[in-house]
PDB file of C-alpha atoms in Angstrom:
ATOM      1  CA  MET A   4       8.258  19.186  23.378  1.00  0.00           C
ATOM      2  CA  GLN A   5      11.750  17.816  23.770  1.00  0.00           C
ATOM      3  CA  GLU A   6      13.486  16.352  20.718  1.00  0.00           C
ATOM      4  CA  LEU A   7      15.714  13.326  21.204  1.00  0.00           C
ATOM      5  CA  PRO A   8      18.625  12.393  18.987  1.00  0.00           C
ATOM      6  CA  ALA A   9      17.616   9.390  16.888  1.00  0.00           C
ATOM      7  CA  PRO A  10      19.599   7.306  14.433  1.00  0.00           C
ATOM      8  CA  GLY A  11      18.941   7.998  10.772  1.00  0.00           C
ATOM      9  CA  PRO A  12      16.706  10.612   9.134  1.00  0.00           C
ATOM     10  CA  VAL A  13      13.808  10.262  11.600  1.00  0.00           C
ATOM     11  CA  ARG A  14      12.948  12.832  14.287  1.00  0.00           C
ATOM     12  CA  VAL A  15      11.636  11.747  17.711  1.00  0.00           C
ATOM     13  CA  PHE A  16       9.965  14.174  20.120  1.00  0.00           C
ATOM     14  CA  LEU A  17       8.782  13.546  23.669  1.00  0.00           C
ATOM     15  CA  LYS A  18       5.464  14.811  24.995  1.00  0.00           C
ATOM     16  CA  ARG A  19       5.142  14.466  28.730  1.00  0.00           C
ATOM     17  CA  ASP A  20       1.484  13.875  29.550  1.00  0.00           C
ATOM     18  CA  ASP A  21      -0.495  12.540  32.515  1.00  0.00           C
ATOM     19  CA  ASN A  22      -2.820  10.064  30.815  1.00  0.00           C
ATOM     20  CA  LYS A  23      -4.289   9.000  34.179  1.00  0.00           C
ATOM     21  CA  ALA A  24      -5.655  12.511  34.685  1.00  0.00           C
ATOM     22  CA  ARG A  25      -6.966  12.568  31.111  1.00  0.00           C
ATOM     23  CA  LYS A  26      -8.830   9.303  31.672  1.00  0.00           C
ATOM     24  CA  LEU A  27     -10.449  10.662  34.816  1.00  0.00           C
ATOM     25  CA  ARG A  28     -11.388  14.088  33.409  1.00  0.00           C
ATOM     26  CA  HIS A  29     -14.786  12.967  32.094  1.00  0.00           C
ATOM     27  CA  ASN A  30     -15.286  10.329  34.792  1.00  0.00           C
ATOM     28  CA  LEU A  31     -15.627  12.761  37.705  1.00  0.00           C
ATOM     29  CA  GLY A  32     -18.852  13.883  39.376  1.00  0.00           C
ATOM     30  CA  HIS A  33     -19.686  10.766  41.405  1.00  0.00           C
ATOM     31  CA  ALA A  34     -19.985  10.685  45.202  1.00  0.00           C
ATOM     32  CA  ARG A  35     -18.199   7.337  45.674  1.00  0.00           C
ATOM     33  CA  VAL A  36     -15.898   5.657  43.159  1.00  0.00           C
ATOM     34  CA  LEU A  37     -14.583   2.094  43.303  1.00  0.00           C
ATOM     35  CA  THR A  38     -11.860   0.935  40.967  1.00  0.00           C
ATOM     36  CA  PHE A  39      -9.283  -1.813  40.511  1.00  0.00           C
ATOM     37  CA  GLY A  40      -5.518  -2.127  40.205  1.00  0.00           C
ATOM     38  CA  GLY A  41      -2.330  -3.860  41.212  1.00  0.00           C
ATOM     39  CA  ALA A  42      -0.270  -3.032  44.252  1.00  0.00           C
ATOM     40  CA  TYR A  43       1.754  -0.419  42.318  1.00  0.00           C
ATOM     41  CA  SER A  44      -1.040   0.851  40.092  1.00  0.00           C
ATOM     42  CA  GLY A  45      -0.717   4.445  38.885  1.00  0.00           C
ATOM     43  CA  HIS A  46      -4.452   4.426  38.226  1.00  0.00           C
ATOM     44  CA  ILE A  47      -5.129   3.633  41.900  1.00  0.00           C
ATOM     45  CA  ARG A  48      -2.945   6.557  42.953  1.00  0.00           C
ATOM     46  CA  ALA A  49      -4.604   8.871  40.414  1.00  0.00           C
ATOM     47  CA  VAL A  50      -8.129   8.035  41.566  1.00  0.00           C
ATOM     48  CA  ALA A  51      -7.138   8.459  45.207  1.00  0.00           C
ATOM     49  CA  ALA A  52      -5.561  11.864  44.475  1.00  0.00           C
ATOM     50  CA  ALA A  53      -8.608  12.964  42.474  1.00  0.00           C
ATOM     51  CA  GLY A  54     -10.880  11.958  45.354  1.00  0.00           C
ATOM     52  CA  ARG A  55      -8.887  14.072  47.780  1.00  0.00           C
ATOM     53  CA  ARG A  56      -8.772  17.016  45.374  1.00  0.00           C
ATOM     54  CA  HIS A  57     -12.441  16.962  44.395  1.00  0.00           C
ATOM     55  CA  GLY A  58     -13.983  15.656  47.614  1.00  0.00           C
ATOM     56  CA  PHE A  59     -15.421  12.270  46.676  1.00  0.00           C
ATOM     57  CA  GLU A  60     -14.962   8.885  48.372  1.00  0.00           C
ATOM     58  CA  THR A  61     -12.630   6.326  46.801  1.00  0.00           C
ATOM     59  CA  ILE A  62     -12.256   2.574  47.215  1.00  0.00           C
ATOM     60  CA  GLY A  63      -9.352   0.705  45.626  1.00  0.00           C
ATOM     61  CA  VAL A  64      -9.776  -3.043  45.032  1.00  0.00           C
ATOM     62  CA  ILE A  65      -6.252  -4.465  44.878  1.00  0.00           C
ATOM     63  CA  ARG A  66      -5.196  -7.645  43.106  1.00  0.00           C
ATOM     64  CA  GLY A  67      -3.842 -10.235  45.530  1.00  0.00           C
ATOM     65  CA  GLU A  68      -3.541 -10.470  49.292  1.00  0.00           C
ATOM     66  CA  GLU A  69      -2.952  -7.647  51.738  1.00  0.00           C
ATOM     67  CA  HIS A  70       0.685  -7.108  52.706  1.00  0.00           C
ATOM     68  CA  LEU A  71       1.685  -4.911  55.625  1.00  0.00           C
ATOM     69  CA  PRO A  72       3.302  -2.496  55.863  1.00  0.00           C
ATOM     70  CA  LEU A  73       1.825  -1.023  52.709  1.00  0.00           C
ATOM     71  CA  ASN A  74       4.189  -0.312  49.836  1.00  0.00           C
ATOM     72  CA  PRO A  75       4.774   3.390  49.003  1.00  0.00           C
ATOM     73  CA  SER A  76       2.189   3.359  46.208  1.00  0.00           C
ATOM     74  CA  LEU A  77      -0.664   2.033  48.354  1.00  0.00           C
ATOM     75  CA  ALA A  78       0.450   4.099  51.333  1.00  0.00           C
ATOM     76  CA  TYR A  79       0.118   7.184  49.154  1.00  0.00           C
ATOM     77  CA  ALA A  80      -3.402   6.128  48.111  1.00  0.00           C
ATOM     78  CA  VAL A  81      -4.427   5.647  51.732  1.00  0.00           C
ATOM     79  CA  SER A  82      -2.932   9.014  52.669  1.00  0.00           C
ATOM     80  CA  CYS A  83      -5.298  10.545  50.088  1.00  0.00           C
ATOM     81  CA  GLY A  84      -8.250   8.953  51.885  1.00  0.00           C
ATOM     82  CA  MET A  85      -8.725   5.855  49.749  1.00  0.00           C
ATOM     83  CA  ARG A  86     -10.030   2.734  51.462  1.00  0.00           C
ATOM     84  CA  LEU A  87      -8.515  -0.527  50.265  1.00  0.00           C
ATOM     85  CA  ASP A  88     -10.105  -3.893  49.568  1.00  0.00           C
ATOM     86  CA  TYR A  89      -8.469  -7.014  48.169  1.00  0.00           C
ATOM     87  CA  LEU A  90      -9.423  -9.826  45.794  1.00  0.00           C
ATOM     88  CA  ASP A  91      -7.413 -12.996  45.379  1.00  0.00           C
ATOM     89  CA  ARG A  92      -6.128 -13.498  41.863  1.00  0.00           C
ATOM     90  CA  ALA A  93      -8.853 -15.949  40.853  1.00  0.00           C
ATOM     91  CA  ALA A  94     -11.600 -13.553  41.947  1.00  0.00           C
ATOM     92  CA  TYR A  95      -9.740 -10.586  40.461  1.00  0.00           C
ATOM     93  CA  ARG A  96      -9.839 -12.176  37.022  1.00  0.00           C
ATOM     94  CA  ARG A  97     -13.641 -12.124  37.368  1.00  0.00           C
ATOM     95  CA  LYS A  98     -13.778  -8.585  38.740  1.00  0.00           C
ATOM     96  CA  HIS A  99     -16.207  -7.248  36.117  1.00  0.00           C
ATOM     97  CA  THR A 100     -18.645 -10.142  36.305  1.00  0.00           C
ATOM     98  CA  PRO A 101     -22.105  -9.448  37.774  1.00  0.00           C
ATOM     99  CA  GLU A 102     -21.331 -11.750  40.735  1.00  0.00           C
ATOM    100  CA  ILE A 103     -18.177  -9.918  41.823  1.00  0.00           C
ATOM    101  CA  GLU A 104     -19.701  -6.486  41.233  1.00  0.00           C
ATOM    102  CA  ALA A 105     -22.754  -7.449  43.300  1.00  0.00           C
ATOM    103  CA  MET A 106     -20.493  -8.648  46.115  1.00  0.00           C
ATOM    104  CA  LEU A 107     -18.554  -5.363  46.060  1.00  0.00           C
ATOM    105  CA  ARG A 108     -21.741  -3.274  46.070  1.00  0.00           C
ATOM    106  CA  GLU A 109     -23.062  -5.260  49.016  1.00  0.00           C
ATOM    107  CA  ARG A 110     -19.802  -4.631  50.859  1.00  0.00           C
ATOM    108  CA  TRP A 111     -19.358  -0.959  49.961  1.00  0.00           C
ATOM    109  CA  GLY A 112     -22.847   0.297  49.218  1.00  0.00           C
ATOM    110  CA  GLU A 113     -23.780   2.478  46.248  1.00  0.00           C
ATOM    111  CA  VAL A 114     -20.640   3.057  44.172  1.00  0.00           C
ATOM    112  CA  THR A 115     -19.663   4.033  40.649  1.00  0.00           C
ATOM    113  CA  ILE A 116     -17.327   1.347  39.345  1.00  0.00           C
ATOM    114  CA  LEU A 117     -14.435   2.331  37.087  1.00  0.00           C
ATOM    115  CA  PRO A 118     -12.586  -0.439  35.210  1.00  0.00           C
ATOM    116  CA  GLU A 119      -8.956  -1.327  35.805  1.00  0.00           C
ATOM    117  CA  GLY A 120      -6.750   1.348  34.268  1.00  0.00           C
ATOM    118  CA  GLY A 121      -9.730   3.680  34.018  1.00  0.00           C
ATOM    119  CA  SER A 122     -10.323   2.699  30.395  1.00  0.00           C
ATOM    120  CA  ASN A 123     -13.939   3.316  29.439  1.00  0.00           C
ATOM    121  CA  ALA A 124     -15.727   5.479  26.880  1.00  0.00           C
ATOM    122  CA  ALA A 125     -15.351   8.612  28.997  1.00  0.00           C
ATOM    123  CA  ALA A 126     -11.613   7.961  29.367  1.00  0.00           C
ATOM    124  CA  VAL A 127     -11.254   7.567  25.608  1.00  0.00           C
ATOM    125  CA  ARG A 128     -12.859  10.966  25.077  1.00  0.00           C
ATOM    126  CA  GLY A 129     -10.373  12.489  27.527  1.00  0.00           C
ATOM    127  CA  CYS A 130      -7.380  10.966  25.778  1.00  0.00           C
ATOM    128  CA  ALA A 131      -8.738  12.043  22.378  1.00  0.00           C
ATOM    129  CA  GLU A 132      -8.001  15.643  23.402  1.00  0.00           C
ATOM    130  CA  LEU A 133      -4.242  15.035  23.393  1.00  0.00           C
ATOM    131  CA  PRO A 134      -3.429  15.352  19.655  1.00  0.00           C
ATOM    132  CA  ALA A 135      -4.963  18.823  19.415  1.00  0.00           C
ATOM    133  CA  GLU A 136      -2.423  20.034  22.009  1.00  0.00           C
ATOM    134  CA  ILE A 137       0.535  19.159  19.775  1.00  0.00           C
ATOM    135  CA  THR A 138       1.338  22.331  17.882  1.00  0.00           C
ATOM    136  CA  GLY A 139       4.303  21.154  15.816  1.00  0.00           C
ATOM    137  CA  PRO A 140       4.167  18.925  12.737  1.00  0.00           C
ATOM    138  CA  TYR A 141       4.197  15.171  13.268  1.00  0.00           C
ATOM    139  CA  ASP A 142       3.306  11.934  11.485  1.00  0.00           C
ATOM    140  CA  VAL A 143       3.044   9.285  14.208  1.00  0.00           C
ATOM    141  CA  ILE A 144       2.132   9.332  17.900  1.00  0.00           C
ATOM    142  CA  CYS A 145       3.442   6.444  20.000  1.00  0.00           C
ATOM    143  CA  CYS A 146       2.269   5.443  23.488  1.00  0.00           C
ATOM    144  CA  PRO A 147       2.445   2.493  25.902  1.00  0.00           C
ATOM    145  CA  VAL A 148      -0.589   0.194  26.003  1.00  0.00           C
ATOM    146  CA  GLY A 149      -1.832  -1.551  29.133  1.00  0.00           C
ATOM    147  CA  THR A 150      -5.627  -1.564  28.879  1.00  0.00           C
ATOM    148  CA  GLY A 151      -6.044   0.212  25.548  1.00  0.00           C
ATOM    149  CA  GLY A 152      -7.812   3.416  26.586  1.00  0.00           C
ATOM    150  CA  THR A 153      -4.985   5.849  25.875  1.00  0.00           C
ATOM    151  CA  LEU A 154      -4.302   4.450  22.401  1.00  0.00           C
ATOM    152  CA  ALA A 155      -8.015   4.322  21.585  1.00  0.00           C
ATOM    153  CA  GLY A 156      -8.419   7.982  22.499  1.00  0.00           C
ATOM    154  CA  ILE A 157      -5.253   9.266  20.835  1.00  0.00           C
ATOM    155  CA  ALA A 158      -6.139   7.508  17.575  1.00  0.00           C
ATOM    156  CA  ALA A 159      -9.697   8.831  17.717  1.00  0.00           C
ATOM    157  CA  GLY A 160      -8.424  12.399  18.087  1.00  0.00           C
ATOM    158  CA  LEU A 161      -5.846  12.303  15.288  1.00  0.00           C
ATOM    159  CA  PRO A 162      -6.204  14.543  12.237  1.00  0.00           C
ATOM    160  CA  GLU A 163      -6.424  12.850   8.853  1.00  0.00           C
ATOM    161  CA  GLY A 164      -3.141  11.515   7.592  1.00  0.00           C
ATOM    162  CA  ARG A 165      -1.642  10.842  11.046  1.00  0.00           C
ATOM    163  CA  ARG A 166      -1.445   7.476  12.782  1.00  0.00           C
ATOM    164  CA  ALA A 167      -0.951   6.043  16.247  1.00  0.00           C
ATOM    165  CA  LEU A 168       1.289   3.169  17.307  1.00  0.00           C
ATOM    166  CA  GLY A 169       0.883   1.541  20.710  1.00  0.00           C
ATOM    167  CA  PHE A 170       3.456  -0.666  22.469  1.00  0.00           C
ATOM    168  CA  ALA A 171       1.943  -3.458  24.556  1.00  0.00           C
ATOM    169  CA  VAL A 172       3.479  -3.841  28.015  1.00  0.00           C
ATOM    170  CA  LEU A 173       1.846  -7.246  28.483  1.00  0.00           C
ATOM    171  CA  LYS A 174       2.970 -10.610  27.172  1.00  0.00           C
ATOM    172  CA  GLY A 175       0.450 -12.407  24.987  1.00  0.00           C
ATOM    173  CA  ALA A 176      -1.431  -9.169  24.418  1.00  0.00           C
ATOM    174  CA  GLY A 177      -2.996  -9.929  21.047  1.00  0.00           C
ATOM    175  CA  PHE A 178      -6.369  -9.267  22.652  1.00  0.00           C
ATOM    176  CA  LEU A 179      -5.507  -5.555  23.032  1.00  0.00           C
ATOM    177  CA  ALA A 180      -6.424  -4.772  19.421  1.00  0.00           C
ATOM    178  CA  GLY A 181      -9.945  -5.953  20.184  1.00  0.00           C
ATOM    179  CA  GLU A 182     -10.040  -3.860  23.349  1.00  0.00           C
ATOM    180  CA  VAL A 183      -8.956  -0.706  21.549  1.00  0.00           C
ATOM    181  CA  ALA A 184     -11.615  -1.306  18.894  1.00  0.00           C
ATOM    182  CA  ARG A 185     -14.274  -1.947  21.541  1.00  0.00           C
ATOM    183  CA  LEU A 186     -13.433   1.241  23.392  1.00  0.00           C
ATOM    184  CA  GLN A 187     -13.585   3.338  20.232  1.00  0.00           C
ATOM    185  CA  ARG A 188     -16.966   1.868  19.347  1.00  0.00           C
ATOM    186  CA  GLU A 189     -18.298   2.587  22.847  1.00  0.00           C
ATOM    187  CA  ALA A 190     -17.021   6.166  22.743  1.00  0.00           C
ATOM    188  CA  TYR A 191     -17.719   7.112  19.130  1.00  0.00           C
ATOM    189  CA  GLY A 192     -19.742   4.351  17.515  1.00  0.00           C
ATOM    190  CA  ARG A 193     -17.009   3.422  15.046  1.00  0.00           C
ATOM    191  CA  VAL A 194     -13.427   2.186  14.843  1.00  0.00           C
ATOM    192  CA  ARG A 195     -10.729   4.330  13.236  1.00  0.00           C
ATOM    193  CA  PRO A 196      -8.273   2.488  10.941  1.00  0.00           C
ATOM    194  CA  ASN A 197      -5.301   4.703  11.877  1.00  0.00           C
ATOM    195  CA  TRP A 198      -3.707   2.705  14.711  1.00  0.00           C
ATOM    196  CA  SER A 199      -1.894  -0.536  15.487  1.00  0.00           C
ATOM    197  CA  VAL A 200      -0.427  -2.344  18.502  1.00  0.00           C
ATOM    198  CA  ASN A 201       3.179  -3.611  18.563  1.00  0.00           C
ATOM    199  CA  LEU A 202       3.586  -6.748  20.692  1.00  0.00           C
ATOM    200  CA  ASP A 203       7.381  -7.126  20.548  1.00  0.00           C
ATOM    201  CA  TYR A 204       8.667  -5.017  23.463  1.00  0.00           C
ATOM    202  CA  HIS A 205       6.940  -6.438  26.559  1.00  0.00           C
ATOM    203  CA  PHE A 206      10.275  -7.608  28.072  1.00  0.00           C
ATOM    204  CA  GLY A 207       8.663 -10.663  29.610  1.00  0.00           C
ATOM    205  CA  GLY A 208       5.256  -9.310  30.618  1.00  0.00           C
ATOM    206  CA  TYR A 209       3.544  -6.729  32.774  1.00  0.00           C
ATOM    207  CA  ALA A 210       5.919  -5.245  35.374  1.00  0.00           C
ATOM    208  CA  ARG A 211       8.617  -7.654  34.125  1.00  0.00           C
ATOM    209  CA  THR A 212      11.999  -6.321  33.156  1.00  0.00           C
ATOM    210  CA  THR A 213      15.510  -7.300  32.114  1.00  0.00           C
ATOM    211  CA  PRO A 214      18.903  -5.876  33.087  1.00  0.00           C
ATOM    212  CA  GLU A 215      19.021  -4.141  29.705  1.00  0.00           C
ATOM    213  CA  LEU A 216      15.663  -2.455  30.228  1.00  0.00           C
ATOM    214  CA  ASP A 217      16.606  -1.502  33.796  1.00  0.00           C
ATOM    215  CA  ARG A 218      19.748   0.224  32.512  1.00  0.00           C
ATOM    216  CA  PHE A 219      17.769   1.989  29.802  1.00  0.00           C
ATOM    217  CA  ALA A 220      15.100   3.217  32.249  1.00  0.00           C
ATOM    218  CA  ALA A 221      17.690   4.370  34.787  1.00  0.00           C
ATOM    219  CA  GLU A 222      19.854   6.137  32.227  1.00  0.00           C
ATOM    220  CA  HIS A 223      16.939   8.072  30.763  1.00  0.00           C
ATOM    221  CA  ARG A 224      15.007   8.484  34.016  1.00  0.00           C
ATOM    222  CA  VAL A 225      11.746   7.008  32.818  1.00  0.00           C
ATOM    223  CA  GLU A 226       9.535   4.505  34.612  1.00  0.00           C
ATOM    224  CA  SER A 227      10.017   0.942  33.446  1.00  0.00           C
ATOM    225  CA  VAL A 228       6.535  -0.642  33.571  1.00  0.00           C
ATOM    226  CA  TYR A 229       5.166   1.390  30.666  1.00  0.00           C
ATOM    227  CA  VAL A 230       7.309   4.234  29.363  1.00  0.00           C
ATOM    228  CA  ALA A 231      10.722   2.569  29.048  1.00  0.00           C
ATOM    229  CA  LYS A 232       9.282  -0.294  27.008  1.00  0.00           C
ATOM    230  CA  MET A 233       7.567   2.093  24.625  1.00  0.00           C
ATOM    231  CA  LEU A 234      10.552   4.412  24.237  1.00  0.00           C
ATOM    232  CA  TYR A 235      12.936   1.498  23.792  1.00  0.00           C
ATOM    233  CA  GLY A 236      10.639   0.093  21.124  1.00  0.00           C
ATOM    234  CA  VAL A 237      10.354   3.388  19.274  1.00  0.00           C
ATOM    235  CA  LEU A 238      14.124   3.854  19.057  1.00  0.00           C
ATOM    236  CA  ASP A 239      14.707   0.237  18.099  1.00  0.00           C
ATOM    237  CA  LEU A 240      12.201   0.443  15.254  1.00  0.00           C
ATOM    238  CA  VAL A 241      13.781   3.696  14.077  1.00  0.00           C
ATOM    239  CA  ARG A 242      17.151   1.982  14.109  1.00  0.00           C
ATOM    240  CA  ARG A 243      15.779  -0.950  12.115  1.00  0.00           C
ATOM    241  CA  GLY A 244      14.352   1.286   9.426  1.00  0.00           C
ATOM    242  CA  HIS A 245      10.708   0.664  10.287  1.00  0.00           C
ATOM    243  CA  PHE A 246       9.801   4.330   9.701  1.00  0.00           C
ATOM    244  CA  PRO A 247      10.373   6.061   6.351  1.00  0.00           C
ATOM    245  CA  ALA A 248      13.000   8.793   6.159  1.00  0.00           C
ATOM    246  CA  GLY A 249      11.653  12.111   7.349  1.00  0.00           C
ATOM    247  CA  THR A 250       9.052  10.639   9.716  1.00  0.00           C
ATOM    248  CA  ARG A 251       8.328  12.826  12.743  1.00  0.00           C
ATOM    249  CA  ILE A 252       7.388  10.777  15.803  1.00  0.00           C
ATOM    250  CA  VAL A 253       5.862  11.994  19.057  1.00  0.00           C
ATOM    251  CA  ALA A 254       6.432   9.548  21.930  1.00  0.00           C
ATOM    252  CA  VAL A 255       4.016  10.167  24.799  1.00  0.00           C
ATOM    253  CA  ILE A 256       5.578   9.900  28.266  1.00  0.00           C
ATOM    254  CA  THR A 257       2.526   8.793  30.253  1.00  0.00           C
ATOM    255  CA  GLY A 258       4.006   8.595  33.738  1.00  0.00           C
ATOM    256  CA  GLU A 259       7.005   9.087  35.985  1.00  0.00           C
ATOM    257  CA  PRO A 260       8.926   6.648  38.178  1.00  0.00           C
ATOM    258  CA  TRP A 261       7.321   5.839  41.522  1.00  0.00           C
ATOM    259  CA  PRO A 262       8.199   6.900  44.168  1.00  0.00           C
ATOM    260  CA  PRO A 263       8.931  10.305  42.565  1.00  0.00           C
ATOM    261  CA  GLN A 264      12.555  10.908  41.685  1.00  0.00           C
ATOM    262  CA  PRO A 265      14.527  13.971  42.817  1.00  0.00           C
ATOM    263  CA  SER A 266      14.741  15.266  39.232  1.00  0.00           C
ATOM    264  CA  THR A 267      12.107  15.415  36.540  1.00  0.00           C
ATOM    265  CA  PRO A 268      12.466  12.387  34.217  1.00  0.00           C
ATOM    266  CA  VAL A 269      11.518  14.216  31.023  1.00  0.00           C
ATOM    267  CA  ALA A 270      11.661  17.995  31.048  1.00  0.00           C
ATOM    268  CA  VAL A 271       9.824  19.938  28.388  1.00  0.00           C
ATOM    269  CA  CYS A 272      12.295  21.819  26.182  1.00  0.00           C
ATOM    270  CA  ALA A 273      15.231  20.496  28.186  1.00  0.00           C
ATOM    271  CA  ALA A 274      18.601  19.784  26.707  1.00  0.00           C
ATOM    272  CA  PRO A 275      18.584  16.492  24.782  1.00  0.00           C
ATOM    273  CA  THR A 276      19.711  13.405  26.644  1.00  0.00           C
ATOM    274  CA  GLY A 277      21.820  11.152  24.470  1.00  0.00           C
ATOM    275  CA  LEU A 278      20.187   7.783  23.872  1.00  0.00           C
ATOM    276  CA  ASP A 279      22.230   4.648  23.472  1.00  0.00           C
ATOM    277  CA  SER A 280      22.359   3.362  19.914  1.00  0.00           C
ATOM    278  CA  GLY A 281      24.326   0.203  20.582  1.00  0.00           C
ATOM    279  CA  GLU A 282      23.453  -3.455  20.303  1.00  0.00           C
ATOM    280  CA  PRO A 283      22.175  -5.900  21.327  1.00  0.00           C
ATOM    281  CA  ARG A 284      18.449  -5.146  21.036  1.00  0.00           C
ATOM    282  CA  TRP A 285      15.518  -6.826  22.727  1.00  0.00           C
ATOM    283  CA  ARG A 286      13.584  -9.387  20.733  1.00  0.00           C
ATOM    284  CA  ARG A 287      10.429 -11.201  21.733  1.00  0.00           C
TER     285      ARG A 287
END
């Protein structure tokens, strides 16, 4: 892992990890998979790539209307063989209701339906494998939270005495605590008490940003929808004294900027990249 300079007596390490692949690991083995996402969804790209790699059919149901030409994210999915469908925003909000699922099965035939973001019990079990791969000592694992599956899995896989802290990338995301709990119950039959969700670093909502966040993401070469918000939040909390002296934090880098950048955003064991410690800081 790469250690980043952090203000005060707290150590911050980065673990680069493809949580989309982890979520899919135990969800493979179906002949035709249908799933949901926005026009720039990393989950849509991951399912499309897995379909090409493992030889199963993929259908991506995209939120909103079709826009041509396709953006680079959807064009990549199509290049992997994914077929695209679209739901207007009102229908998309009801995507997991029996009525919408029946309509999609009538349109596409027999399919296995994965939820938006890939977060189900199988995905939680995949993400629960992450903590065991961290060989150095640590106290807290931090990750971005969109649908709750990654945090649910990481917390479920933690050894005793460790805890997980998720950073919501959505505005008004108080419901995420209930989602994480639900996913843990579905995967393991119980809810671990070793996690929490911070709601203060959404920067206006999903896929929303500010000039300050844009500068932060560009300077440190991390994607801004998920990772920049989490990493910004971690360093801000360190700076504010949220973590006791001596705390060792692992921040999970769950994705890279899209389209891919010429250089790797976070290189394992690379030279540290100095992180800004100046003010002002983002507040909700």
